[in-house]
Short mmCIF file of N, CA, C and O in Angstrom, two decimals:
data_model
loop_
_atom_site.label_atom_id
_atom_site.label_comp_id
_atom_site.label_asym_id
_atom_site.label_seq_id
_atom_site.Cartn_x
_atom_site.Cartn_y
_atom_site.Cartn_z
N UNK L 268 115.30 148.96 -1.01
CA UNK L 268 114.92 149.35 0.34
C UNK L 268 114.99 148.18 1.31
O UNK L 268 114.69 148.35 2.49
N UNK L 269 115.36 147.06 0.87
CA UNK L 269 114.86 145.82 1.82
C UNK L 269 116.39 145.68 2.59
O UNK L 269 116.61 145.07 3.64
N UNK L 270 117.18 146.27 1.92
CA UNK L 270 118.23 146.02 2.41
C UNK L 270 118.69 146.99 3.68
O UNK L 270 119.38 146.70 4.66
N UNK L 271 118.19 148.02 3.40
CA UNK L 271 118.21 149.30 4.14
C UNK L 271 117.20 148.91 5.22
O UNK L 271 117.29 149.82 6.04
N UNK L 272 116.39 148.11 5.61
CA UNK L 272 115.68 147.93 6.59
C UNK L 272 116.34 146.55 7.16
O UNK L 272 116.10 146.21 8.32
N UNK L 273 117.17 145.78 6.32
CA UNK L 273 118.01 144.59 7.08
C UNK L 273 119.09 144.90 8.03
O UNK L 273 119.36 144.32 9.09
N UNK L 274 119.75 146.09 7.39
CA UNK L 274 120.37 146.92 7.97
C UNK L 274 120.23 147.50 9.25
O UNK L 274 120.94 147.44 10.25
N UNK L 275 119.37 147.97 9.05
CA UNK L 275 118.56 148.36 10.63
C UNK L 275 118.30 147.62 11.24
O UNK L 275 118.66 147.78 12.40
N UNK L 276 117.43 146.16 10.88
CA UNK L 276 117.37 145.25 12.01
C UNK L 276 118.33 144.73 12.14
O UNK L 276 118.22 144.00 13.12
N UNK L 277 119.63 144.62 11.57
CA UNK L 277 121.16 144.24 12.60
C UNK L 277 120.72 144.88 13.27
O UNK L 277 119.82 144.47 13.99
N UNK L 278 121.30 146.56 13.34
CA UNK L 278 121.59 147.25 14.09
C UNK L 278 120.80 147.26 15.48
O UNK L 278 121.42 147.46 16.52
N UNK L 279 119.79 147.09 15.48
CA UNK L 279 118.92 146.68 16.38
C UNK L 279 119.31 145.57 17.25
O UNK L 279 119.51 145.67 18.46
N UNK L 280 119.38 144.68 16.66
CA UNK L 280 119.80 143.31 17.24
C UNK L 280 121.33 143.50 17.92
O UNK L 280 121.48 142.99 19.03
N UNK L 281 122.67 144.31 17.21
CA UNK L 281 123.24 144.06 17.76
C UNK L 281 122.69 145.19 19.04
O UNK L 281 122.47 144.47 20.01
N UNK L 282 122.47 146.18 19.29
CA UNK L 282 121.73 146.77 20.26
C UNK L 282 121.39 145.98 21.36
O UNK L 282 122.00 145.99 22.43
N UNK L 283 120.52 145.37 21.13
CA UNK L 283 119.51 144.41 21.94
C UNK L 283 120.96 143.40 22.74
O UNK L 283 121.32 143.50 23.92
N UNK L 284 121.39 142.76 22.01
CA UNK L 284 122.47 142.25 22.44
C UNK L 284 123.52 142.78 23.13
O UNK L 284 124.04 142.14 24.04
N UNK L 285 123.83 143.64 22.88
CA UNK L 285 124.56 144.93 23.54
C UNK L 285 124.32 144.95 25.00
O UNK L 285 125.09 144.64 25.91
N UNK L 286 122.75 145.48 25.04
CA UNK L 286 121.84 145.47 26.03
C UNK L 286 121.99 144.48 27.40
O UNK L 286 122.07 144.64 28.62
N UNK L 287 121.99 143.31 26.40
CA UNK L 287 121.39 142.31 27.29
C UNK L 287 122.75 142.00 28.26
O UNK L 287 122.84 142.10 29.48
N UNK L 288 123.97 141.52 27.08
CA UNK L 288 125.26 141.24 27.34
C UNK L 288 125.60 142.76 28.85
O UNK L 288 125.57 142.23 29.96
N UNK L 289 125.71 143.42 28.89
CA UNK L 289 125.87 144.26 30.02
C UNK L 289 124.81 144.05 31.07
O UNK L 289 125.13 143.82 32.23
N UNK L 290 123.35 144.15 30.62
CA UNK L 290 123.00 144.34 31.90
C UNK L 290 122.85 142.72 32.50
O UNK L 290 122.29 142.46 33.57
N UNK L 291 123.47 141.64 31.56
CA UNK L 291 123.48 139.94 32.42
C UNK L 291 124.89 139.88 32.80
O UNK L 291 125.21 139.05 33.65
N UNK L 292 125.74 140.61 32.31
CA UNK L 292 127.22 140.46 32.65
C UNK L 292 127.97 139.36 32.05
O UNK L 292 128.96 138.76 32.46
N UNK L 293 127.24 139.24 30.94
CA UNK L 293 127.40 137.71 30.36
C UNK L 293 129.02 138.23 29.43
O UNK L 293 128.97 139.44 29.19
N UNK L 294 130.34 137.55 28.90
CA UNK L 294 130.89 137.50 28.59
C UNK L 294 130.92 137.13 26.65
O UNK L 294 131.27 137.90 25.76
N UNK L 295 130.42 135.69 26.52
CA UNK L 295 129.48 135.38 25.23
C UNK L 295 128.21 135.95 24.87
O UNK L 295 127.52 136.64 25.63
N UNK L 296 127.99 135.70 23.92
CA UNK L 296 126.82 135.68 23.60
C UNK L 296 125.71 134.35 23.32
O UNK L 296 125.94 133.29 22.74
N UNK L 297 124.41 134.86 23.96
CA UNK L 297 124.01 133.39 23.52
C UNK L 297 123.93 132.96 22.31
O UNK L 297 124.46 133.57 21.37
N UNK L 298 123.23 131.81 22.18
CA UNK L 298 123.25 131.29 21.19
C UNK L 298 122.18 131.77 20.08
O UNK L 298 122.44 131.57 18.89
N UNK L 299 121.07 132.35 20.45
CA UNK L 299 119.93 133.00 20.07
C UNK L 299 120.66 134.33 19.28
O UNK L 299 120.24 134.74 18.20
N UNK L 300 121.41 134.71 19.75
CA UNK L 300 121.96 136.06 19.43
C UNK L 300 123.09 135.33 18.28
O UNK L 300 123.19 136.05 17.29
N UNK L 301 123.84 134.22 18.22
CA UNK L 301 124.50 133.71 17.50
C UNK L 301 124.12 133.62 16.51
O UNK L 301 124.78 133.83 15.49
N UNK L 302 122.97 133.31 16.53
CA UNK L 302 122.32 132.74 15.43
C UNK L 302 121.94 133.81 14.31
O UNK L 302 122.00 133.68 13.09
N UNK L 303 121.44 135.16 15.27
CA UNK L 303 120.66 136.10 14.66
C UNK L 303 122.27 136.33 13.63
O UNK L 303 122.55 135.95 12.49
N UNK L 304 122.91 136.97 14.49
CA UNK L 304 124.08 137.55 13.96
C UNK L 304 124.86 136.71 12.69
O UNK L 304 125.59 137.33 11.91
N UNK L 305 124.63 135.30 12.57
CA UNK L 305 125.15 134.43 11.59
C UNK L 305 124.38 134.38 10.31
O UNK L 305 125.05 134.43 9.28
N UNK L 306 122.74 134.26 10.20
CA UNK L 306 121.79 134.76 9.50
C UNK L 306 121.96 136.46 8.71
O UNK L 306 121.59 136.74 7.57
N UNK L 307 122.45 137.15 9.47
CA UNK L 307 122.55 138.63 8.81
C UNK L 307 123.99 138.84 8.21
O UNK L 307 124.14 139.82 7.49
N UNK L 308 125.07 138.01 8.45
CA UNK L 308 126.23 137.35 8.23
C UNK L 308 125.66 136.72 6.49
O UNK L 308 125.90 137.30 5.44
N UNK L 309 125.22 135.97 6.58
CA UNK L 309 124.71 135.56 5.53
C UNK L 309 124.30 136.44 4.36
O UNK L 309 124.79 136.61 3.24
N UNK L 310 123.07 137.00 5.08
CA UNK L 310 121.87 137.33 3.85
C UNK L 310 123.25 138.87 3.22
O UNK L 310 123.36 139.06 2.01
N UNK L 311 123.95 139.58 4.05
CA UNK L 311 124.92 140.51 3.49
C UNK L 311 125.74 139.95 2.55
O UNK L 311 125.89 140.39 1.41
N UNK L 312 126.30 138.91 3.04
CA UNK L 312 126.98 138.10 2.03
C UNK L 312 126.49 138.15 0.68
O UNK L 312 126.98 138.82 -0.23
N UNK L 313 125.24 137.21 0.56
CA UNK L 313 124.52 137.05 -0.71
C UNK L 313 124.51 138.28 -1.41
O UNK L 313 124.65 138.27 -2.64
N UNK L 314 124.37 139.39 -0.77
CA UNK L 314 123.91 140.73 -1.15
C UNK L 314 124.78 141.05 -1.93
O UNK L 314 124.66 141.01 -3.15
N UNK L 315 125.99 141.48 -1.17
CA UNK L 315 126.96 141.45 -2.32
C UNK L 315 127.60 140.97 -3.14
O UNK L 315 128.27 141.50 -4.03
N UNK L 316 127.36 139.39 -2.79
CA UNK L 316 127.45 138.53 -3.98
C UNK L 316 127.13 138.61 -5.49
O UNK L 316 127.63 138.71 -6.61
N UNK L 317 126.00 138.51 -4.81
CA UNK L 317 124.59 139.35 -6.06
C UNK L 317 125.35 140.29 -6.76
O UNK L 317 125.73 140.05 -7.91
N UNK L 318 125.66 141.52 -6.07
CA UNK L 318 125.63 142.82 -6.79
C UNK L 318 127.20 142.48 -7.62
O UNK L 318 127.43 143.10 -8.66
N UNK L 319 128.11 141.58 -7.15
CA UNK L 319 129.71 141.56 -7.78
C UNK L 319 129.00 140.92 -9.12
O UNK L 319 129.03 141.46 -10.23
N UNK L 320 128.18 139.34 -8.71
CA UNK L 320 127.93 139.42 -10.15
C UNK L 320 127.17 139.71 -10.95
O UNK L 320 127.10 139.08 -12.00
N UNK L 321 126.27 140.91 -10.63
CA UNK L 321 125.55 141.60 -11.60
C UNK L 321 126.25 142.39 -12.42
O UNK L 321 126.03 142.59 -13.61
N UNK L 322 127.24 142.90 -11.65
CA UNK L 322 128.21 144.07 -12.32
C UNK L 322 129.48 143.66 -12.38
O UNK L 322 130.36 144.51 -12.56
N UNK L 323 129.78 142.40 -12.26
CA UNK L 323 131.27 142.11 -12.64
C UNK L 323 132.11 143.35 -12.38
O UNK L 323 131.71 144.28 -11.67
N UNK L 324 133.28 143.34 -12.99
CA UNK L 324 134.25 143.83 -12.90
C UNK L 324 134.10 145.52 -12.68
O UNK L 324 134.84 146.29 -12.06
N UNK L 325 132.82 145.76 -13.45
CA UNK L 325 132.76 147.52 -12.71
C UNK L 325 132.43 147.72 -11.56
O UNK L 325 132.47 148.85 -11.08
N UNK L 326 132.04 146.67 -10.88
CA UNK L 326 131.57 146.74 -9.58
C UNK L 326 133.16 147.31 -8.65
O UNK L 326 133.21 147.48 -7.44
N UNK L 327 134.13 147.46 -9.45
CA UNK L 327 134.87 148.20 -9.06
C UNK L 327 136.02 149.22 -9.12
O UNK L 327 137.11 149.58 -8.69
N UNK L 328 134.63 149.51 -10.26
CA UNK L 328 135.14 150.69 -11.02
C UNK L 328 134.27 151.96 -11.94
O UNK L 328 134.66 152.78 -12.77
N UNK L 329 132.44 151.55 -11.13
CA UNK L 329 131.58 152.38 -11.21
C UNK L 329 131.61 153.54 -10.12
O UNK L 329 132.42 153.60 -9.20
N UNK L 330 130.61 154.45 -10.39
CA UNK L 330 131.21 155.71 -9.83
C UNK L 330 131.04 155.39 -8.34
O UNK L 330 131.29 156.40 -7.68
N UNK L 331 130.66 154.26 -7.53
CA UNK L 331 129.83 153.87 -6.12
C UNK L 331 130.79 152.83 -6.01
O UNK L 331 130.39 151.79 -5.49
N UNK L 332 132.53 152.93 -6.59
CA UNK L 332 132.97 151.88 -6.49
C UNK L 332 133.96 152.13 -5.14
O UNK L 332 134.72 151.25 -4.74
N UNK L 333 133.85 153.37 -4.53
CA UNK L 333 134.03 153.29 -2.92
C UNK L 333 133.08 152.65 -1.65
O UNK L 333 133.46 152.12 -0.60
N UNK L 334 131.94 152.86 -2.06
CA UNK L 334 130.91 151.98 -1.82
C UNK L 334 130.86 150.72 -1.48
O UNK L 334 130.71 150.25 -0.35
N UNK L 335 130.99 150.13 -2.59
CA UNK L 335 130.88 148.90 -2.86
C UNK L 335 132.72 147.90 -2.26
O UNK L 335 133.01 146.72 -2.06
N UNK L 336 133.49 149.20 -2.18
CA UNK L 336 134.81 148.12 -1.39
C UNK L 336 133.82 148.31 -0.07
O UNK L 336 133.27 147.42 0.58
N UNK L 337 133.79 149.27 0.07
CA UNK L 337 133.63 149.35 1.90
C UNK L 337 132.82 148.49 2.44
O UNK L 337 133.06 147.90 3.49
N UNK L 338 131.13 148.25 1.31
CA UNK L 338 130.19 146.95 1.88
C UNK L 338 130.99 145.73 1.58
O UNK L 338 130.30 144.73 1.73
N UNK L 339 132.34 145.44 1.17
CA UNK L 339 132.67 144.29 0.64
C UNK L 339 133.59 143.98 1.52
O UNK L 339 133.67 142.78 1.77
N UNK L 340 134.60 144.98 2.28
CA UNK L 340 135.29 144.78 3.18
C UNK L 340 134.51 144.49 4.75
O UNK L 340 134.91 143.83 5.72
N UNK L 341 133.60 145.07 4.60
CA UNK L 341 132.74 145.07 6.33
C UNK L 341 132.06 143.47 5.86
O UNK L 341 132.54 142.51 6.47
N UNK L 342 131.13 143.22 4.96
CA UNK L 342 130.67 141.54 5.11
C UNK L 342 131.96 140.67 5.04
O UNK L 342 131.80 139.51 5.41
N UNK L 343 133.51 141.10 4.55
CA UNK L 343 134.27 139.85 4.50
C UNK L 343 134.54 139.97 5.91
O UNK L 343 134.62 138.90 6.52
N UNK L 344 134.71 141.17 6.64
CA UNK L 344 135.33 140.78 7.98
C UNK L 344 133.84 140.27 9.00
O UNK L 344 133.84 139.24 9.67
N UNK L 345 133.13 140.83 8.96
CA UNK L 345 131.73 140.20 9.44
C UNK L 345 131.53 138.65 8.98
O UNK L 345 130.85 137.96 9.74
N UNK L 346 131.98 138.14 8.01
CA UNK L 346 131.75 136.52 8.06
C UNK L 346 133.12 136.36 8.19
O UNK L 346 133.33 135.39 7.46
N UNK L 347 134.13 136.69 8.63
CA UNK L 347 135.47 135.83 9.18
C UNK L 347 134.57 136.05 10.47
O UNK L 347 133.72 135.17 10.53
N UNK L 348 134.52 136.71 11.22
CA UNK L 348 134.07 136.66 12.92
C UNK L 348 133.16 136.17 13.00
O UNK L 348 132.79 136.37 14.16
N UNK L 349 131.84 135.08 12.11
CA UNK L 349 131.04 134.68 12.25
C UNK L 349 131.66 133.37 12.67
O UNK L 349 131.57 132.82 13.77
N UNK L 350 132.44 132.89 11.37
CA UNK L 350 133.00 131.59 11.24
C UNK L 350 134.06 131.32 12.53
O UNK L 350 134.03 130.22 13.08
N UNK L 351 135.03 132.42 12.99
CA UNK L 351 135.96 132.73 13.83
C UNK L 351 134.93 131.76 15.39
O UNK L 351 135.21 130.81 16.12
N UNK L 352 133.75 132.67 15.26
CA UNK L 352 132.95 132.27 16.39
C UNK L 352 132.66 131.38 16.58
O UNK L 352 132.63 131.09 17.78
N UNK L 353 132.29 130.38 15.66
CA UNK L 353 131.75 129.07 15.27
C UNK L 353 132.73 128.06 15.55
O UNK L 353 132.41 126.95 15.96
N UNK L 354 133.93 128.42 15.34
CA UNK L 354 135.40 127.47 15.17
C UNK L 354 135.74 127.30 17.02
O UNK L 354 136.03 126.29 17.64
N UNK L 355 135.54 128.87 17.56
CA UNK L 355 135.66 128.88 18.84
C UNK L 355 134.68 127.92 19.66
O UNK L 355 135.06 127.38 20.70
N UNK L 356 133.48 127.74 19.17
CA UNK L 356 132.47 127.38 19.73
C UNK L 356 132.29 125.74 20.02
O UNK L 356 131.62 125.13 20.86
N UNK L 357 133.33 125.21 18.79
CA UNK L 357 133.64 123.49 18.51
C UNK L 357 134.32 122.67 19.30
O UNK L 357 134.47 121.49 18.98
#
């Protein structure tokens, strides 16, 4: 369940950010919001880290092994655009 509520507080956050970014007219994002978004970048990461090596190789090929590409494809492209951001930012 902890994950399912991390989940939500992205979603929130990117919300909030959403929010803010329109009604400041701001183009970037700050850095506060960078941060959040690099942190949840992260802890997804680990997540499925975790779960590849708990389950090795069935991890893609248990019956949730559509699942498990799709959370694996959304955190790899979610930490390229973290790092993407970061590189921009240098």
């Amino acid at each position: 369940h902890a994950i399912a509520l991390l989940i939500l507080a992205n979603a929130g956050t990117v919300g909030l950010q959403t929010d803010y970014m329109a009604t400041s007219l701001q183009e970037h994002a700050p850095a506060l919001f960078q941060a959040i978004n690099f942190a949840f970048a992260v802890l997804f990461a680990i997540e499925v880290a975790l779960r590849l090596i708990a389950h090795g190789v069935s991890f893609f090929t248990m019956p949730s092994w559509k699942w498990n590409l799709f959370d694996l494809i959304l955190v790899s492209v979610q930490s390229l655009e973290e790092l993407l951001v970061l590189a921009m930012d240098l």
